[in-house]
mmCIF file of C-alpha atoms in Angstrom:
data_model
loop_
_atom_site.group_PDB
_atom_site.id
_atom_site.type_symbol
_atom_site.label_atom_id
_atom_site.label_comp_id
_atom_site.label_asym_id
_atom_site.label_seq_id
_atom_site.Cartn_x
_atom_site.Cartn_y
_atom_site.Cartn_z
ATOM 1 C CA MET O 1 1.979 -13.411 -8.575
ATOM 2 C CA SER O 2 3.776 -13.779 -5.248
ATOM 3 C CA PRO O 3 1.548 -14.246 -2.169
ATOM 4 C CA SER O 4 4.225 -12.467 -0.137
ATOM 5 C CA ALA O 5 4.013 -9.409 -2.412
ATOM 6 C CA LEU O 6 0.235 -9.291 -1.994
ATOM 7 C CA GLY O 7 0.676 -9.657 1.738
ATOM 8 C CA GLU O 8 3.142 -6.783 1.825
ATOM 9 C CA LEU O 9 0.771 -4.654 -0.230
ATOM 10 C CA LEU O 10 -2.022 -5.372 2.254
ATOM 11 C CA SER O 11 0.278 -4.366 5.100
ATOM 12 C CA VAL O 12 0.848 -0.985 3.456
ATOM 13 C CA PHE O 13 -2.900 -0.633 2.825
ATOM 14 C CA GLU O 14 -3.614 -1.237 6.519
ATOM 15 C CA GLU O 15 -0.781 1.059 7.615
ATOM 16 C CA ASN O 16 -2.420 3.868 5.659
ATOM 17 C CA PHE O 17 -5.372 3.628 8.077
ATOM 18 C CA ARG O 18 -3.186 3.390 11.170
ATOM 19 C CA SER O 19 -0.778 6.249 10.561
ATOM 20 C CA ARG O 20 -1.571 8.166 7.353
ATOM 21 C CA GLY O 21 -5.069 9.446 7.941
ATOM 22 C CA GLU O 22 -6.947 7.118 5.616
ATOM 23 C CA ILE O 23 -10.738 7.285 6.059
ATOM 24 C CA GLY O 24 -12.021 4.871 3.428
ATOM 25 C CA ALA O 25 -10.224 3.116 0.575
ATOM 26 C CA SER O 26 -10.193 0.168 -1.802
ATOM 27 C CA VAL O 27 -7.342 -1.573 -3.590
ATOM 28 C CA SER O 28 -7.601 -4.141 -6.379
ATOM 29 C CA VAL O 29 -4.961 -6.273 -8.096
ATOM 30 C CA TRP O 30 -5.602 -8.340 -11.209
ATOM 31 C CA TRP O 31 -3.170 -10.837 -12.687
ATOM 32 C CA ARG O 32 -3.522 -12.645 -15.985
ATOM 33 C CA GLY O 33 -7.279 -12.248 -16.137
ATOM 34 C CA GLU O 34 -8.189 -12.845 -12.486
ATOM 35 C CA GLU O 35 -8.683 -10.509 -9.548
ATOM 36 C CA VAL O 36 -6.154 -11.820 -7.026
ATOM 37 C CA LEU O 37 -6.661 -9.150 -4.371
ATOM 38 C CA SER O 38 -9.635 -6.999 -3.413
ATOM 39 C CA ALA O 39 -9.482 -5.100 -0.136
ATOM 40 C CA ALA O 40 -11.836 -2.422 1.182
ATOM 41 C CA GLU O 41 -11.830 -0.774 4.570
ATOM 42 C CA GLY O 42 -12.999 2.276 6.460
ATOM 43 C CA TRP O 43 -15.884 4.650 5.991
ATOM 44 C CA CYS O 44 -17.555 6.685 3.282
ATOM 45 C CA GLU O 45 -17.563 9.756 5.502
ATOM 46 C CA LYS O 46 -15.908 10.958 8.710
ATOM 47 C CA GLU O 47 -19.191 10.583 10.610
ATOM 48 C CA ARG O 48 -18.957 6.802 9.952
ATOM 49 C CA THR O 49 -22.536 6.398 8.804
ATOM 50 C CA ARG O 50 -21.708 4.167 5.798
ATOM 51 C CA ALA O 51 -19.073 1.457 5.828
ATOM 52 C CA TRP O 52 -16.718 1.463 2.850
ATOM 53 C CA THR O 53 -16.994 -1.714 0.760
ATOM 54 C CA ALA O 54 -15.490 -3.021 -2.481
ATOM 55 C CA GLY O 55 -18.622 -1.679 -4.192
ATOM 56 C CA THR O 56 -18.204 1.881 -2.914
ATOM 57 C CA LEU O 57 -17.953 4.411 -5.716
ATOM 58 C CA VAL O 58 -15.668 7.434 -5.516
ATOM 59 C CA PRO O 59 -14.647 10.269 -7.875
ATOM 60 C CA VAL O 60 -11.118 9.660 -9.182
ATOM 61 C CA TYR O 61 -10.348 12.962 -10.938
ATOM 62 C CA SER O 62 -7.697 12.473 -13.660
ATOM 63 C CA ALA O 63 -7.589 8.692 -13.329
ATOM 64 C CA THR O 64 -10.547 9.170 -15.707
ATOM 65 C CA LYS O 65 -8.144 10.109 -18.510
ATOM 66 C CA GLY O 66 -7.056 6.540 -19.336
ATOM 67 C CA PRO O 67 -10.605 5.258 -19.901
ATOM 68 C CA ALA O 68 -11.508 8.466 -21.766
ATOM 69 C CA ALA O 69 -8.521 8.129 -24.096
ATOM 70 C CA ALA O 70 -9.361 4.485 -24.798
ATOM 71 C CA THR O 71 -12.883 5.553 -25.750
ATOM 72 C CA LEU O 72 -11.632 8.078 -28.289
ATOM 73 C CA LEU O 73 -9.069 5.614 -29.709
ATOM 74 C CA LEU O 74 -11.778 2.977 -30.137
ATOM 75 C CA ALA O 75 -14.133 5.483 -31.791
ATOM 76 C CA LEU O 76 -11.367 6.487 -34.212
ATOM 77 C CA ASP O 77 -10.509 2.861 -34.941
ATOM 78 C CA ALA O 78 -14.119 2.054 -35.758
ATOM 79 C CA LYS O 79 -13.931 4.641 -38.573
ATOM 80 C CA GLY O 80 -10.598 3.388 -39.900
ATOM 81 C CA LEU O 81 -8.746 6.294 -38.267
ATOM 82 C CA GLY O 82 -6.043 6.309 -35.593
ATOM 83 C CA PRO O 83 -3.381 8.218 -33.658
ATOM 84 C CA GLU O 84 -1.671 9.523 -36.819
ATOM 85 C CA THR O 85 -4.921 11.008 -38.180
ATOM 86 C CA LEU O 86 -4.946 14.804 -38.188
ATOM 87 C CA VAL O 87 -7.399 16.147 -35.617
ATOM 88 C CA ARG O 88 -8.819 18.489 -38.268
ATOM 89 C CA GLU O 89 -10.064 15.506 -40.274
ATOM 90 C CA VAL O 90 -12.622 15.028 -37.502
ATOM 91 C CA TRP O 91 -12.742 18.490 -35.934
ATOM 92 C CA PRO O 92 -12.111 21.052 -38.733
ATOM 93 C CA ALA O 93 -11.883 24.105 -36.448
ATOM 94 C CA PHE O 94 -9.243 22.612 -34.137
ATOM 95 C CA PRO O 95 -6.682 25.419 -33.748
ATOM 96 C CA VAL O 96 -3.473 23.418 -34.327
ATOM 97 C CA ALA O 97 -3.429 22.490 -38.013
ATOM 98 C CA GLU O 98 -0.556 19.975 -37.853
ATOM 99 C CA ALA O 99 -1.775 18.210 -34.709
ATOM 100 C CA THR O 100 -2.542 14.499 -34.887
ATOM 101 C CA PHE O 101 -4.621 12.621 -32.340
ATOM 102 C CA ALA O 102 -1.340 11.292 -30.947
ATOM 103 C CA HIS O 103 -0.255 14.885 -30.297
ATOM 104 C CA LEU O 104 -3.614 15.709 -28.716
ATOM 105 C CA LEU O 105 -3.638 12.660 -26.444
ATOM 106 C CA SER O 106 -0.027 13.152 -25.320
ATOM 107 C CA HIS O 107 -0.405 16.792 -24.282
ATOM 108 C CA GLN O 108 1.638 18.312 -27.117
ATOM 109 C CA CYS O 109 -0.853 20.826 -28.561
ATOM 110 C CA GLY O 110 -0.184 23.778 -26.242
ATOM 111 C CA LEU O 111 -3.856 24.236 -25.331
ATOM 112 C CA ALA O 112 -3.611 23.598 -21.589
ATOM 113 C CA ALA O 113 -4.740 27.136 -20.666
ATOM 114 C CA LEU O 114 -7.556 29.124 -22.242
ATOM 115 C CA ASP O 115 -7.632 32.899 -22.714
ATOM 116 C CA ARG O 116 -11.393 32.963 -23.241
ATOM 117 C CA LYS O 117 -13.393 32.259 -20.109
ATOM 118 C CA ALA O 118 -15.552 29.140 -20.380
ATOM 119 C CA ALA O 119 -17.419 27.095 -17.780
ATOM 120 C CA VAL O 120 -16.535 23.431 -17.355
ATOM 121 C CA TRP O 121 -20.272 22.626 -17.394
ATOM 122 C CA ASP O 122 -20.861 24.089 -20.871
ATOM 123 C CA HIS O 123 -19.365 21.813 -23.528
ATOM 124 C CA ALA O 124 -20.136 24.126 -26.462
ATOM 125 C CA GLU O 125 -18.642 27.118 -24.645
ATOM 126 C CA VAL O 126 -15.400 25.231 -23.944
ATOM 127 C CA VAL O 127 -15.222 24.001 -27.550
ATOM 128 C CA ALA O 128 -15.504 27.605 -28.758
ATOM 129 C CA ALA O 129 -12.772 28.728 -26.356
ATOM 130 C CA ILE O 130 -10.441 25.961 -27.555
ATOM 131 C CA GLU O 131 -11.106 26.811 -31.198
ATOM 132 C CA ALA O 132 -10.233 30.466 -30.486
ATOM 133 C CA GLN O 133 -7.056 29.664 -28.546
ATOM 134 C CA ALA O 134 -3.581 30.350 -29.936
ATOM 135 C CA PRO O 135 -1.379 27.436 -28.804
ATOM 136 C CA ALA O 136 1.303 28.213 -26.215
ATOM 137 C CA TRP O 137 3.560 25.734 -28.044
ATOM 138 C CA ARG O 138 3.184 23.424 -31.009
ATOM 139 C CA PRO O 139 3.762 19.702 -31.573
ATOM 140 C CA GLY O 140 7.502 19.063 -31.576
ATOM 141 C CA GLU O 141 8.194 21.967 -29.209
ATOM 142 C CA GLY O 142 7.712 19.996 -26.007
ATOM 143 C CA HIS O 143 4.696 19.101 -23.927
ATOM 144 C CA GLY O 144 2.706 20.159 -20.903
ATOM 145 C CA TYR O 145 -0.073 18.373 -19.076
ATOM 146 C CA HIS O 146 -3.585 19.514 -20.062
ATOM 147 C CA PRO O 147 -5.383 18.824 -16.740
ATOM 148 C CA ARG O 148 -8.820 20.139 -17.748
ATOM 149 C CA THR O 149 -8.979 21.026 -21.443
ATOM 150 C CA PHE O 150 -8.041 17.413 -22.218
ATOM 151 C CA GLY O 151 -11.618 16.427 -21.380
ATOM 152 C CA THR O 152 -13.266 18.542 -24.066
ATOM 153 C CA MET O 153 -10.432 17.778 -26.490
ATOM 154 C CA VAL O 154 -11.303 14.066 -26.360
ATOM 155 C CA ASP O 155 -15.066 14.499 -25.932
ATOM 156 C CA GLU O 156 -15.646 16.702 -28.984
ATOM 157 C CA PRO O 157 -14.070 14.251 -31.500
ATOM 158 C CA VAL O 158 -16.057 11.363 -29.979
ATOM 159 C CA ARG O 159 -19.266 13.362 -30.373
ATOM 160 C CA ARG O 160 -18.394 14.106 -33.996
ATOM 161 C CA LEU O 161 -17.530 10.464 -34.710
ATOM 162 C CA THR O 162 -20.484 8.850 -32.928
ATOM 163 C CA GLY O 163 -23.132 11.502 -32.304
ATOM 164 C CA LYS O 164 -22.941 10.768 -28.551
ATOM 165 C CA PRO O 165 -21.037 12.185 -25.546
ATOM 166 C CA LEU O 166 -17.871 10.317 -24.637
ATOM 167 C CA GLY O 167 -19.335 9.031 -21.356
ATOM 168 C CA ALA O 168 -22.168 7.269 -23.167
ATOM 169 C CA VAL O 169 -19.783 5.734 -25.704
ATOM 170 C CA TRP O 170 -17.502 4.577 -22.861
ATOM 171 C CA ARG O 171 -20.399 2.717 -21.251
ATOM 172 C CA GLU O 172 -21.621 1.145 -24.493
ATOM 173 C CA THR O 173 -18.315 0.104 -26.044
ATOM 174 C CA ILE O 174 -16.007 -0.663 -23.091
ATOM 175 C CA ALA O 175 -17.556 -0.501 -19.617
ATOM 176 C CA GLU O 176 -20.698 -2.565 -20.164
ATOM 177 C CA PRO O 177 -19.020 -5.312 -22.241
ATOM 178 C CA LEU O 178 -16.404 -5.680 -19.475
ATOM 179 C CA GLY O 179 -18.861 -5.287 -16.599
ATOM 180 C CA LEU O 180 -17.022 -2.268 -15.177
ATOM 181 C CA GLU O 181 -18.586 -0.248 -12.382
ATOM 182 C CA PHE O 182 -17.054 2.956 -13.667
ATOM 183 C CA TRP O 183 -18.964 5.871 -15.153
ATOM 184 C CA ILE O 184 -18.094 9.117 -16.921
ATOM 185 C CA GLY O 185 -21.516 10.578 -16.192
ATOM 186 C CA LEU O 186 -22.973 8.764 -13.185
ATOM 187 C CA PRO O 187 -26.713 7.900 -13.343
ATOM 188 C CA GLU O 188 -28.866 9.003 -10.406
ATOM 189 C CA SER O 189 -29.536 5.386 -9.480
ATOM 190 C CA GLU O 190 -25.883 5.062 -8.373
ATOM 191 C CA TRP O 191 -25.591 8.290 -6.369
ATOM 192 C CA PRO O 192 -26.223 6.637 -2.947
ATOM 193 C CA ARG O 193 -23.051 4.545 -3.419
ATOM 194 C CA VAL O 194 -20.656 7.505 -3.718
ATOM 195 C CA ALA O 195 -18.243 8.254 -0.876
ATOM 196 C CA ARG O 196 -17.542 11.788 0.333
ATOM 197 C CA LEU O 197 -14.160 13.291 -0.565
ATOM 198 C CA TYR O 198 -12.000 15.221 1.916
ATOM 199 C CA PRO O 199 -9.299 17.675 0.735
ATOM 200 C CA GLY O 200 -5.615 17.187 1.411
ATOM 201 C CA LYS O 201 -3.346 19.657 3.136
ATOM 202 C CA ALA O 202 0.213 20.760 2.473
ATOM 203 C CA SER O 203 2.837 22.345 4.695
ATOM 204 C CA ALA O 204 3.922 25.946 4.140
ATOM 205 C CA GLU O 205 7.296 24.628 2.979
ATOM 206 C CA GLU O 206 5.701 22.421 0.312
ATOM 207 C CA MET O 207 3.663 25.343 -1.003
ATOM 208 C CA GLN O 208 6.850 27.340 -1.654
ATOM 209 C CA ASP O 209 8.554 24.715 -3.779
ATOM 210 C CA GLY O 210 8.414 23.649 -7.429
ATOM 211 C CA PHE O 211 4.983 23.080 -8.907
ATOM 212 C CA TYR O 212 3.000 24.524 -6.006
ATOM 213 C CA LYS O 213 5.031 27.737 -6.026
ATOM 214 C CA GLU O 214 4.098 28.189 -9.689
ATOM 215 C CA PHE O 215 0.527 27.017 -9.084
ATOM 216 C CA ASN O 216 0.096 29.760 -6.487
ATOM 217 C CA THR O 217 1.604 32.449 -8.728
ATOM 218 C CA GLU O 218 -1.069 34.526 -10.444
ATOM 219 C CA GLY O 219 -0.859 34.281 -14.223
ATOM 220 C CA SER O 220 1.520 31.305 -14.300
ATOM 221 C CA LEU O 221 0.901 28.534 -16.817
ATOM 222 C CA PRO O 222 0.247 25.863 -14.147
ATOM 223 C CA ARG O 223 -2.296 28.097 -12.400
ATOM 224 C CA ARG O 224 -4.045 28.980 -15.662
ATOM 225 C CA ALA O 225 -4.048 25.352 -16.849
ATOM 226 C CA PHE O 226 -5.673 24.088 -13.667
ATOM 227 C CA GLY O 227 -8.280 26.859 -13.958
ATOM 228 C CA SER O 228 -9.225 26.321 -17.634
ATOM 229 C CA PRO O 229 -12.120 25.828 -18.082
ATOM 230 C CA THR O 230 -13.515 27.446 -14.951
ATOM 231 C CA GLY O 231 -15.510 25.749 -12.195
ATOM 232 C CA LEU O 232 -15.105 22.672 -10.015
ATOM 233 C CA ARG O 233 -12.145 24.161 -8.184
ATOM 234 C CA SER O 234 -13.006 22.835 -4.723
ATOM 235 C CA VAL O 235 -13.337 19.319 -3.382
ATOM 236 C CA GLN O 236 -16.700 20.339 -1.939
ATOM 237 C CA GLU O 237 -17.982 20.878 -5.494
ATOM 238 C CA MET O 238 -16.848 17.363 -6.449
ATOM 239 C CA ASN O 239 -19.098 16.016 -3.672
ATOM 240 C CA ASP O 240 -22.127 17.405 -5.532
ATOM 241 C CA PRO O 241 -24.089 14.971 -7.743
ATOM 242 C CA LYS O 242 -23.921 17.655 -10.435
ATOM 243 C CA ALA O 243 -20.216 16.874 -10.805
ATOM 244 C CA TRP O 244 -20.735 13.087 -10.831
ATOM 245 C CA SER O 245 -23.394 13.240 -13.536
ATOM 246 C CA ALA O 246 -21.754 15.862 -15.781
ATOM 247 C CA GLY O 247 -19.693 13.319 -17.735
ATOM 248 C CA LEU O 248 -16.393 15.252 -17.708
ATOM 249 C CA PRO O 249 -13.756 13.036 -19.376
ATOM 250 C CA ALA O 250 -10.716 14.788 -17.857
ATOM 251 C CA MET O 251 -11.763 14.612 -14.228
ATOM 252 C CA GLY O 252 -15.325 13.369 -13.771
ATOM 253 C CA GLY O 253 -15.027 9.589 -13.596
ATOM 254 C CA VAL O 254 -16.647 7.773 -10.672
ATOM 255 C CA GLY O 255 -16.104 4.098 -9.945
ATOM 256 C CA THR O 256 -14.516 1.292 -7.967
ATOM 257 C CA ALA O 257 -10.906 0.177 -7.648
ATOM 258 C CA SER O 258 -11.796 -3.202 -9.128
ATOM 259 C CA ALA O 259 -13.267 -1.585 -12.245
ATOM 260 C CA LEU O 260 -10.178 0.547 -12.866
ATOM 261 C CA ALA O 261 -7.824 -2.381 -12.330
ATOM 262 C CA LYS O 262 -9.870 -4.551 -14.700
ATOM 263 C CA PHE O 263 -9.828 -1.775 -17.307
ATOM 264 C CA TYR O 264 -6.021 -1.911 -17.236
ATOM 265 C CA GLN O 265 -6.169 -5.713 -17.605
ATOM 266 C CA ALA O 266 -7.942 -4.993 -20.876
ATOM 267 C CA ALA O 267 -5.460 -2.245 -21.755
ATOM 268 C CA ILE O 268 -2.492 -4.631 -21.426
ATOM 269 C CA GLY O 269 -4.259 -7.446 -23.281
ATOM 270 C CA ALA O 270 -4.545 -9.776 -20.296
ATOM 271 C CA ILE O 271 -8.274 -10.350 -20.897
ATOM 272 C CA GLU O 272 -10.475 -10.405 -23.964
ATOM 273 C CA SER O 273 -11.983 -6.984 -24.484
ATOM 274 C CA PRO O 274 -13.125 -4.450 -27.076
ATOM 275 C CA LEU O 275 -9.617 -2.905 -26.937
ATOM 276 C CA ASN O 276 -7.816 -4.306 -29.961
ATOM 277 C CA GLU O 277 -4.045 -4.403 -30.406
ATOM 278 C CA ARG O 278 -3.943 -1.022 -32.159
ATOM 279 C CA VAL O 279 -5.738 0.689 -29.280
ATOM 280 C CA ARG O 280 -3.657 -1.112 -26.659
ATOM 281 C CA GLN O 281 -0.415 -0.119 -28.358
ATOM 282 C CA ALA O 282 -1.512 3.521 -28.512
ATOM 283 C CA LEU O 283 -2.261 3.495 -24.785
ATOM 284 C CA GLY O 284 1.040 1.868 -23.833
ATOM 285 C CA VAL O 285 3.764 3.318 -26.084
ATOM 286 C CA VAL O 286 5.553 6.562 -25.157
ATOM 287 C CA ARG O 287 4.858 9.456 -27.514
ATOM 288 C CA VAL O 288 6.622 12.267 -25.655
ATOM 289 C CA SER O 289 8.975 12.550 -22.697
ATOM 290 C CA GLY O 290 10.874 15.345 -20.992
ATOM 291 C CA ASP O 291 10.292 18.432 -18.889
ATOM 292 C CA ASP O 292 6.593 19.109 -18.472
ATOM 293 C CA ARG O 293 5.702 22.786 -18.920
ATOM 294 C CA VAL O 294 2.708 22.499 -16.570
ATOM 295 C CA LEU O 295 3.695 19.922 -13.941
ATOM 296 C CA MET O 296 7.218 21.405 -13.693
ATOM 297 C CA GLN O 297 8.994 18.033 -13.642
ATOM 298 C CA PRO O 298 9.859 15.256 -16.098
ATOM 299 C CA THR O 299 6.855 13.306 -17.413
ATOM 300 C CA ALA O 300 6.204 10.826 -20.208
ATOM 301 C CA PHE O 301 2.919 10.257 -22.026
ATOM 302 C CA SER O 302 1.465 7.737 -24.436
ATOM 303 C CA CYS O 303 -1.846 8.399 -26.181
ATOM 304 C CA GLY O 304 -3.747 9.194 -23.003
ATOM 305 C CA CYS O 305 -1.723 7.514 -20.278
ATOM 306 C CA GLN O 306 1.397 8.268 -18.261
ATOM 307 C CA LEU O 307 4.599 6.252 -18.050
ATOM 308 C CA ASP O 308 7.631 6.762 -15.849
ATOM 309 C CA PRO O 309 10.179 9.000 -17.603
ATOM 310 C CA LEU O 310 13.709 7.670 -18.156
ATOM 311 C CA ASP O 311 17.038 9.366 -17.545
ATOM 312 C CA GLY O 312 19.883 9.565 -20.062
ATOM 313 C CA SER O 313 21.018 6.020 -19.261
ATOM 314 C CA GLY O 314 17.539 4.561 -19.752
ATOM 315 C CA LYS O 315 16.849 4.175 -16.027
ATOM 316 C CA LYS O 316 13.509 5.203 -14.580
ATOM 317 C CA VAL O 317 13.432 8.595 -12.872
ATOM 318 C CA ARG O 318 10.708 7.232 -10.562
ATOM 319 C CA GLU O 319 8.603 4.073 -10.307
ATOM 320 C CA LEU O 320 4.957 5.068 -10.118
ATOM 321 C CA TYR O 321 4.083 2.313 -12.624
ATOM 322 C CA GLY O 322 6.325 -0.489 -11.365
ATOM 323 C CA PRO O 323 9.859 -1.498 -12.416
ATOM 324 C CA SER O 324 9.063 -2.330 -16.051
ATOM 325 C CA VAL O 325 9.656 0.439 -18.586
ATOM 326 C CA HIS O 326 6.403 -0.682 -20.243
ATOM 327 C CA GLY O 327 4.154 -0.084 -17.220
ATOM 328 C CA PHE O 328 1.573 2.659 -17.780
ATOM 329 C CA GLY O 329 -1.559 4.138 -16.245
ATOM 330 C CA HIS O 330 -2.835 7.406 -14.827
ATOM 331 C CA PRO O 331 -3.179 8.962 -11.364
ATOM 332 C CA GLY O 332 -5.916 11.239 -10.125
ATOM 333 C CA ALA O 333 -5.625 14.404 -8.059
ATOM 334 C CA GLY O 334 -5.517 13.608 -4.392
ATOM 335 C CA GLY O 335 -4.088 10.131 -4.624
ATOM 336 C CA SER O 336 -6.162 7.705 -6.689
ATOM 337 C CA HIS O 337 -3.934 5.611 -8.933
ATOM 338 C CA ALA O 338 -4.217 2.876 -11.560
ATOM 339 C CA LEU O 339 -1.778 1.046 -13.793
ATOM 340 C CA GLY O 340 -1.161 -1.938 -16.012
ATOM 341 C CA ASP O 341 2.116 -3.775 -16.673
ATOM 342 C CA PRO O 342 2.091 -5.809 -19.888
ATOM 343 C CA ASP O 343 5.350 -7.557 -18.991
ATOM 344 C CA SER O 344 4.002 -9.190 -15.821
ATOM 345 C CA GLY O 345 0.275 -9.243 -16.663
ATOM 346 C CA VAL O 346 -0.466 -7.281 -13.481
ATOM 347 C CA SER O 347 -2.849 -4.361 -13.085
ATOM 348 C CA PHE O 348 -3.528 -2.332 -9.959
ATOM 349 C CA ALA O 349 -5.907 0.360 -8.777
ATOM 350 C CA TYR O 350 -6.349 2.255 -5.536
ATOM 351 C CA VAL O 351 -9.136 4.715 -4.689
ATOM 352 C CA MET O 352 -9.790 6.623 -1.478
ATOM 353 C CA ASN O 353 -11.671 9.592 -0.023
ATOM 354 C CA GLN O 354 -8.973 11.270 2.117
ATOM 355 C CA MET O 355 -7.037 13.162 -0.510
ATOM 356 C CA GLU O 356 -3.384 14.158 -0.459
ATOM 357 C CA LEU O 357 -2.146 17.421 -1.957
ATOM 358 C CA SER O 358 -0.131 16.031 -4.834
ATOM 359 C CA VAL O 359 -0.316 16.067 -8.620
ATOM 360 C CA LEU O 360 1.404 12.664 -8.752
ATOM 361 C CA PRO O 361 0.654 9.573 -6.645
ATOM 362 C CA GLY O 362 1.678 9.947 -3.018
ATOM 363 C CA ARG O 363 3.147 7.662 -0.404
ATOM 364 C CA LYS O 364 -0.091 5.774 0.292
ATOM 365 C CA SER O 365 -0.255 4.306 -3.213
ATOM 366 C CA VAL O 366 3.415 4.373 -4.239
ATOM 367 C CA GLU O 367 4.401 2.089 -1.367
ATOM 368 C CA MET O 368 1.670 -0.353 -2.400
ATOM 369 C CA VAL O 369 2.997 -0.387 -5.965
ATOM 370 C CA ARG O 370 6.518 -0.975 -4.665
ATOM 371 C CA ALA O 371 5.289 -3.882 -2.528
ATOM 372 C CA LEU O 372 3.324 -5.360 -5.431
ATOM 373 C CA PHE O 373 6.427 -5.692 -7.573
ATOM 374 C CA SER O 374 8.823 -6.669 -4.771
#
């Protein structure tokens, strides 16, 4: 790991505070089993009553999906099952008969939007709505990001396999053995450590283009997907301990940058961990790639993580996960970002409380990733 690359990354991190509106943030880089960079700066709230430290916890929205997927894969593996197992072998009423867990985890089941209204807080109600849903497309007919339903779609099989909610299984099987300060269902004892989130803003021009134009169109698939199940639509709601403690595997994770970066060290096999080779391969190998029906741009997914999509010549369309075609991870709404690169042995995570309005990582984190691999 180049000291100059780490220095350049730190320069970007500091520039985010000087010119990009950063309030509080942490960044962590691990390399071949060691944390080689941990930086934390700023404040947990605009009033500057609590200094931001490396131990500050913050909600990371969909950056939760990587840890949640690993939990399901490990629970399947413990029963001698895996990505090619039909979902109905575990969840008989799942509405897509031919769907495997690989299809489910790579957003191919067409269940991103629900016709039946269900509250995000009521697991049984969301399960019933999913079971009643006719898929908008089927495996083999493309893919579209499942921003919210993904959580129940991974939680329900874990409950059936283990008798426990996914967040509890995550803590017992992965987080506690690795010493990760990351929770999917935050205990009350940790609430005082959580930073306050602040929503991002977009220009009028941005709101009229691409994804956001569709997102703001009543009845569109992106709008319906990001509203199914209902609830937790505002950043203010995510600042409520109710959201931190609910254990929502699609968007409810709370933790530190160091914990997320260390998780991806485990995911790329750079440290000993409960994640065996079968689970690691599932997390890191592309299962589907192409135009995303929900995000309205090219995406690529493994079993639970994102990779950079490739063009017709095999060149990356973008580099959110570094230059290697094997880099993978998952961002969170507003800007949090985490990745692992098995080729270099590097993992990275960035968390913050001043959000950007973007469904993919924004300039604050992308420039750090670019510096890291320079």
